[in-house]
Coordinates of C-alpha atoms and ligand atoms in Angstrom, one line a residue:
M1 CA -18.2 -51.5 -3.7
T2 CA -18.4 -47.8 -4.6
P3 CA -16.9 -45.3 -2.3
E4 CA -20.4 -44.1 -1.4
F5 CA -21.3 -47.6 -0.1
D6 CA -18.1 -47.6 1.9
L7 CA -19.0 -44.4 3.5
I8 CA -22.5 -45.5 4.4
A9 CA -21.2 -48.7 5.8
K10 CA -18.5 -47.0 7.8
Y11 CA -20.3 -44.0 9.2
F12 CA -24.0 -44.7 9.0
T13 CA -24.7 -48.4 9.4
R14 CA -25.6 -49.6 12.8
P15 CA -27.4 -52.7 13.9
V16 CA -31.1 -52.0 14.5
S17 CA -33.0 -53.6 17.3
N18 CA -36.5 -52.3 16.8
A19 CA -36.8 -51.9 13.0
V20 CA -37.5 -55.0 11.0
L21 CA -34.8 -54.0 8.5
G22 CA -32.4 -51.1 8.6
V23 CA -29.8 -49.5 6.4
G24 CA -28.6 -51.4 3.3
D25 CA -31.7 -52.5 1.3
D26 CA -34.0 -50.6 -1.0
C27 CA -36.4 -49.8 1.8
A28 CA -36.3 -50.1 5.6
L29 CA -39.1 -52.0 7.2
I30 CA -40.8 -50.9 10.4
R31 CA -43.6 -52.2 12.5
V32 CA -45.9 -49.7 14.3
A33 CA -46.8 -50.7 17.9
A34 CA -50.5 -51.8 18.3
G35 CA -52.7 -48.9 19.3
C36 CA -50.3 -46.3 18.1
E37 CA -50.2 -43.8 15.2
L38 CA -47.0 -42.9 13.3
A39 CA -45.9 -39.3 13.7
I40 CA -43.7 -38.2 10.8
S41 CA -41.7 -35.0 10.3
T42 CA -39.0 -33.8 7.9
D43 CA -36.5 -30.9 8.4
T44 CA -33.7 -29.7 6.1
L45 CA -30.7 -27.8 7.4
V46 CA -28.8 -25.9 4.7
C47 CA -25.3 -24.5 5.2
G48 CA -25.3 -20.7 5.3
T49 CA -29.1 -20.6 5.9
H50 CA -29.6 -22.8 9.0
F51 CA -26.0 -23.0 10.3
L52 CA -22.8 -21.1 9.7
P53 CA -20.3 -22.7 7.3
D54 CA -17.6 -23.3 10.0
T55 CA -20.0 -25.1 12.4
D56 CA -18.3 -28.0 14.2
A57 CA -19.5 -31.3 12.6
V58 CA -20.1 -33.0 15.9
K59 CA -22.5 -30.2 16.9
L60 CA -24.1 -30.3 13.5
G61 CA -24.8 -34.0 13.8
H62 CA -26.4 -33.3 17.1
K63 CA -28.4 -30.3 16.0
A64 CA -29.7 -31.9 12.7
L65 CA -31.2 -34.7 14.7
A66 CA -32.3 -32.5 17.6
V67 CA -34.4 -30.1 15.5
N68 CA -36.2 -33.1 14.1
L69 CA -36.7 -34.8 17.4
S70 CA -38.1 -31.6 18.7
D71 CA -41.0 -31.8 16.2
L72 CA -41.8 -35.3 17.6
A73 CA -41.7 -33.8 21.1
A74 CA -44.3 -31.2 20.0
A75 CA -46.5 -34.0 18.8
G76 CA -46.1 -35.9 22.0
A77 CA -44.7 -38.8 20.0
A78 CA -41.9 -41.1 21.2
P79 CA -38.9 -41.1 18.8
R80 CA -38.4 -44.4 17.0
Y81 CA -36.7 -44.1 13.6
V82 CA -34.9 -41.6 11.4
T83 CA -33.6 -41.3 7.9
L84 CA -30.8 -39.1 6.8
A85 CA -30.3 -37.6 3.4
L86 CA -26.8 -36.0 3.3
T87 CA -25.5 -33.7 0.5
L88 CA -21.8 -33.2 0.8
P89 CA -19.5 -30.9 -1.3
A90 CA -16.7 -33.5 -1.0
V91 CA -15.8 -36.7 0.8
D92 CA -14.2 -35.5 4.1
E93 CA -13.8 -38.5 6.3
A94 CA -12.8 -36.4 9.4
W95 CA -16.1 -34.4 8.9
L96 CA -18.2 -37.6 8.4
A97 CA -16.7 -39.2 11.5
A98 CA -17.4 -36.1 13.6
F99 CA -20.9 -35.6 12.2
S100 CA -21.9 -39.3 12.8
R101 CA -20.4 -39.1 16.3
G102 CA -22.7 -36.2 17.2
F103 CA -25.6 -37.7 15.4
F104 CA -25.4 -41.2 17.1
K105 CA -24.7 -39.8 20.5
L106 CA -28.0 -38.1 20.5
A107 CA -29.7 -40.9 18.6
D108 CA -28.7 -43.4 21.3
A109 CA -29.8 -41.1 24.1
A110 CA -33.2 -40.5 22.4
G111 CA -33.7 -44.2 21.5
V112 CA -34.0 -43.5 17.8
E113 CA -32.6 -45.8 15.1
L114 CA -31.1 -44.7 11.8
I115 CA -32.9 -46.9 9.2
G116 CA -31.9 -45.4 5.9
G117 CA -31.1 -42.3 3.9
D118 CA -29.3 -41.0 0.8
T119 CA -25.8 -39.7 0.1
T120 CA -25.2 -37.2 -2.7
R121 CA -22.7 -34.6 -3.8
G122 CA -23.5 -30.9 -3.8
P123 CA -23.7 -27.9 -1.4
L124 CA -23.7 -29.0 2.2
S125 CA -27.2 -29.8 3.5
M126 CA -29.0 -32.5 5.4
T127 CA -32.6 -33.6 5.3
L128 CA -33.8 -35.8 8.1
T129 CA -37.1 -37.6 8.5
V130 CA -38.1 -38.8 11.9
F131 CA -40.8 -41.3 12.8
G132 CA -42.3 -41.5 16.2
E133 CA -45.1 -43.4 17.9
V134 CA -48.0 -41.8 19.7
P135 CA -51.1 -43.5 21.2
A136 CA -53.9 -43.3 18.6
G137 CA -55.9 -40.1 18.8
K138 CA -53.6 -38.6 21.4
G139 CA -51.1 -36.7 19.2
L140 CA -50.6 -33.1 20.2
R141 CA -51.6 -30.6 17.5
R142 CA -51.5 -26.9 16.9
D143 CA -55.3 -26.7 16.5
G144 CA -56.4 -28.0 19.9
A145 CA -56.1 -24.8 22.1
K146 CA -59.3 -23.7 23.9
A147 CA -60.3 -20.3 25.1
G148 CA -59.3 -20.0 28.7
D149 CA -56.3 -22.3 28.3
D150 CA -53.1 -21.4 30.1
V151 CA -50.0 -21.0 27.9
W152 CA -46.9 -22.8 29.2
V153 CA -43.3 -22.8 28.0
S154 CA -40.7 -25.3 28.9
G155 CA -37.1 -24.5 30.0
S156 CA -36.0 -21.0 29.1
V157 CA -35.9 -19.0 25.9
G158 CA -33.6 -16.6 24.2
G159 CA -30.2 -18.1 24.7
A160 CA -29.8 -19.5 21.2
A161 CA -30.7 -16.1 19.6
L162 CA -28.3 -14.3 21.9
A163 CA -25.4 -16.6 20.8
L164 CA -26.3 -16.0 17.2
R165 CA -26.2 -12.2 17.7
H166 CA -22.7 -12.6 19.2
L167 CA -21.6 -14.7 16.2
Q168 CA -23.0 -12.1 13.8
G169 CA -21.3 -9.3 15.7
S170 CA -24.3 -7.3 17.0
V171 CA -23.5 -8.0 20.7
V172 CA -20.3 -9.0 22.4
L173 CA -20.6 -11.5 25.3
S174 CA -18.1 -12.4 27.9
A175 CA -16.5 -15.9 27.6
G176 CA -18.6 -17.5 30.3
V177 CA -21.9 -16.1 29.1
L178 CA -21.0 -17.0 25.5
E179 CA -20.3 -20.6 26.4
R180 CA -23.7 -21.1 27.9
A181 CA -25.4 -19.3 25.0
L182 CA -23.6 -21.3 22.4
E183 CA -24.7 -24.5 24.1
R184 CA -28.3 -23.4 23.5
L185 CA -27.6 -22.7 19.9
Y186 CA -25.6 -25.8 19.0
L187 CA -26.7 -28.5 21.5
P188 CA -30.4 -28.0 22.0
A189 CA -32.1 -30.7 24.1
P190 CA -35.3 -31.9 22.4
R191 CA -38.1 -32.2 25.0
N192 CA -39.2 -35.7 24.1
A193 CA -39.9 -37.1 27.5
L194 CA -41.9 -33.9 28.3
G195 CA -43.9 -34.0 25.1
C196 CA -44.8 -37.7 25.7
A197 CA -45.9 -37.0 29.2
L198 CA -48.1 -34.1 28.1
V199 CA -50.3 -36.1 25.7
D200 CA -53.1 -36.6 28.3
V201 CA -53.2 -33.1 29.7
A202 CA -52.2 -30.5 27.0
H203 CA -54.7 -29.2 24.5
S204 CA -52.2 -28.0 21.9
A205 CA -48.4 -27.8 21.5
I206 CA -45.7 -26.5 19.2
D207 CA -41.9 -26.5 19.5
I208 CA -40.2 -23.1 19.5
S209 CA -38.0 -23.0 16.4
D210 CA -39.0 -19.5 15.0
G211 CA -39.4 -17.7 18.3
L212 CA -42.0 -17.8 21.1
I213 CA -44.3 -15.2 19.6
A214 CA -44.2 -16.5 16.1
D215 CA -44.8 -20.1 17.2
L216 CA -47.5 -19.3 19.6
T217 CA -49.1 -17.3 16.8
H218 CA -49.2 -20.6 14.8
I219 CA -51.3 -22.1 17.7
C220 CA -53.5 -19.0 17.6
E221 CA -54.1 -19.3 13.8
R222 CA -54.8 -23.0 13.8
S223 CA -57.0 -22.9 16.9
G224 CA -58.8 -19.6 15.9
L225 CA -57.9 -17.8 19.1
A226 CA -55.9 -14.9 20.4
A227 CA -53.2 -15.2 23.1
T228 CA -51.7 -12.9 25.8
V229 CA -48.2 -13.3 27.1
E230 CA -47.1 -11.6 30.3
W231 CA -43.5 -10.5 29.6
P232 CA -42.4 -10.6 33.3
L233 CA -43.4 -14.3 33.5
V234 CA -41.3 -15.4 30.4
P235 CA -38.5 -17.7 31.6
L236 CA -35.3 -16.1 30.3
S237 CA -32.1 -18.0 29.5
P238 CA -29.6 -17.1 32.2
A239 CA -27.3 -15.7 29.5
L240 CA -29.9 -13.0 28.7
L241 CA -29.5 -11.5 32.2
S242 CA -26.1 -10.1 31.1
V243 CA -27.6 -7.9 28.3
G244 CA -29.9 -4.9 28.3
P245 CA -33.7 -5.1 27.7
E246 CA -33.3 -3.9 24.1
V247 CA -31.5 -7.2 23.3
R248 CA -33.2 -9.3 26.0
M249 CA -36.8 -8.9 24.7
P250 CA -36.3 -9.6 21.0
C251 CA -34.1 -12.6 21.8
A252 CA -36.6 -14.1 24.3
L253 CA -39.8 -13.3 22.4
A254 CA -38.6 -13.5 18.8
G255 CA -35.4 -15.4 18.8
G256 CA -35.5 -18.8 17.1
D257 CA -33.7 -22.1 17.7
D258 CA -34.5 -22.6 21.3
Y259 CA -36.5 -25.9 20.7
E260 CA -38.5 -25.5 23.9
L261 CA -42.1 -26.5 23.9
C262 CA -45.0 -24.1 24.1
V263 CA -48.2 -25.8 25.2
T264 CA -51.7 -24.8 26.1
A265 CA -53.8 -26.6 28.7
G266 CA -56.9 -26.0 30.8
E267 CA -56.6 -24.3 34.2
D268 CA -57.8 -27.6 35.8
A269 CA -54.5 -29.2 34.5
R270 CA -52.1 -26.9 36.5
A271 CA -51.3 -29.5 39.2
A272 CA -50.9 -32.3 36.6
I273 CA -48.5 -30.1 34.6
E274 CA -46.5 -29.2 37.6
A275 CA -46.2 -32.9 38.5
I276 CA -45.0 -33.6 34.9
A277 CA -42.4 -30.9 35.2
A278 CA -41.2 -32.4 38.5
K279 CA -41.1 -35.9 37.0
T280 CA -39.3 -35.0 33.8
G281 CA -37.0 -32.5 35.4
V282 CA -37.9 -29.9 32.8
A283 CA -39.3 -26.6 34.1
L284 CA -42.7 -25.5 32.8
T285 CA -43.7 -21.9 33.3
R286 CA -47.1 -20.5 32.9
I287 CA -46.7 -17.3 30.8
G288 CA -50.2 -16.3 29.5
K289 CA -53.7 -17.2 28.3
M290 CA -55.6 -18.1 25.2
Q291 CA -58.8 -16.1 24.6
P292 CA -61.3 -15.5 21.9
G293 CA -60.1 -12.9 19.3
N294 CA -58.0 -12.4 16.2
A295 CA -55.1 -14.9 15.8
E296 CA -52.5 -12.6 17.4
V297 CA -50.2 -12.7 20.4
T298 CA -50.3 -9.6 22.7
V299 CA -47.4 -9.2 25.0
I300 CA -48.1 -7.2 28.1
D301 CA -45.9 -5.7 30.8
E302 CA -46.4 -6.0 34.6
R303 CA -49.2 -3.4 34.6
G304 CA -51.0 -5.1 31.8
A305 CA -50.1 -2.6 29.1
P306 CA -49.2 -3.9 25.6
I307 CA -45.5 -4.0 24.7
S308 CA -44.5 -3.6 21.0
V309 CA -40.7 -3.8 21.3
G310 CA -40.7 -7.6 21.0
V311 CA -42.8 -7.5 17.8
A312 CA -40.2 -5.4 16.0
G313 CA -37.6 -7.9 16.9
F314 CA -39.8 -10.7 15.7
D315 CA -40.1 -9.4 12.2
H316 CA -36.4 -9.2 12.0
F317 CA -35.8 -12.8 13.1
S318 CA -38.8 -14.5 11.3
A319 CA -37.1 -13.6 8.0
R320 CA -34.3 -16.1 8.5
S321 CA -36.4 -19.2 9.6
E322 CA -38.1 -21.3 7.0
Ligands
ADP401 P1 -30.8 -46.6 -3.6 O1 -29.9 -46.5 -4.9 O2 -31.7 -47.8 -3.6 O3 -31.5 -45.3 -3.3 P2 -28.5 -45.9 -2.0 O4 -27.3 -46.3 -2.7 O5 -28.9 -44.5 -2.1 O6 -29.7 -46.9 -2.5 O7 -28.4 -46.3 -0.5 C1 -28.0 -47.6 -0.1 C2 -28.5 -47.9 1.3 O8 -27.9 -47.0 2.2 C3 -30.0 -47.7 1.4 O9 -30.5 -48.6 2.4 C4 -30.1 -46.3 2.0 O10 -31.2 -46.1 2.8 C5 -28.8 -46.2 2.9 N1 -28.2 -44.9 3.0 C6 -27.7 -44.1 2.0 N2 -27.2 -43.0 2.5 C7 -27.4 -43.0 3.8 C8 -27.1 -42.1 4.9 N3 -26.5 -40.9 4.7 N4 -27.5 -42.5 6.1 C9 -28.1 -43.7 6.3 N5 -28.4 -44.6 5.4 C10 -28.1 -44.2 4.1
MG402 MG1 -30.3 -43.4 -2.9

């Protein structure tokens, strides 16, 4: 056996229970449940672009999978399988052990099976492809929003961007606040149960990877609508309460990496959405409306006047997320 096969066997081979065939053959084999469609998404994380070079490997294992599971959540698909293509500068067994620990802890919690991948040498990066199941015809999309829809956001936003600002040196957070913010940056909780529960009530959905405004703008573009967001309604990460509005607003509106869901749904779905929030234990906050108009998001203050501060921040942050 070559060392590569040893590594795969040691760190990335687990028995599968749902797949027909898992790691170790030329292809994995899977069966899609009757009445379901397969939802498929790929994301790459590159060292220096998507994470800092000294990022703890356990957290990286978690985050690499979490950002992919988040795409399934946005589609309303239940996570089933994942493949992992790893490019490593050198064989570092301590790193591999830590990475696979973080990866499998989340995989087990999410009910997703690793069924294959690739292992190559080069600058550190990882490409994951996730496969989920969604009842046929029910997958949530960006193009389904309707004029008059409410805009909802799950959990809270801005914490991950605040942690990044601290790491980059533009703000200095106290130890307690930093700890909470770093958790949002490194250990995002993909909203899979929530996404699955929303398939019958939401008209459109997206996960917030590039920032609330940027991602809601994608719904606007694909649905051919405008959106208005009321700044005072936006649920802020608790860590943001420790910084001034000049940091708070760009982090909450334009900061990426939160991996919350932004969804739109008719006004008649309000009670159903609140029931889903209660059942899944994830807060859902109504922050605005979809309306006819150019594909843009307007942020308004408590008096209904447009705010432009967040948009300046958005330009800055959108540059780093691809
Ligand atoms: P091939 O030459 O056919 O592409 P590989 O030597 O790349 O096969 O991989 C051997 C087996 O190990 C395959 O089943 C592949 O899916 C799996 N595999 C390789 N790397 C990984 C990884 N990082 N995680 C999970 N499975 C992997
Ligand atoms: Mg290969």
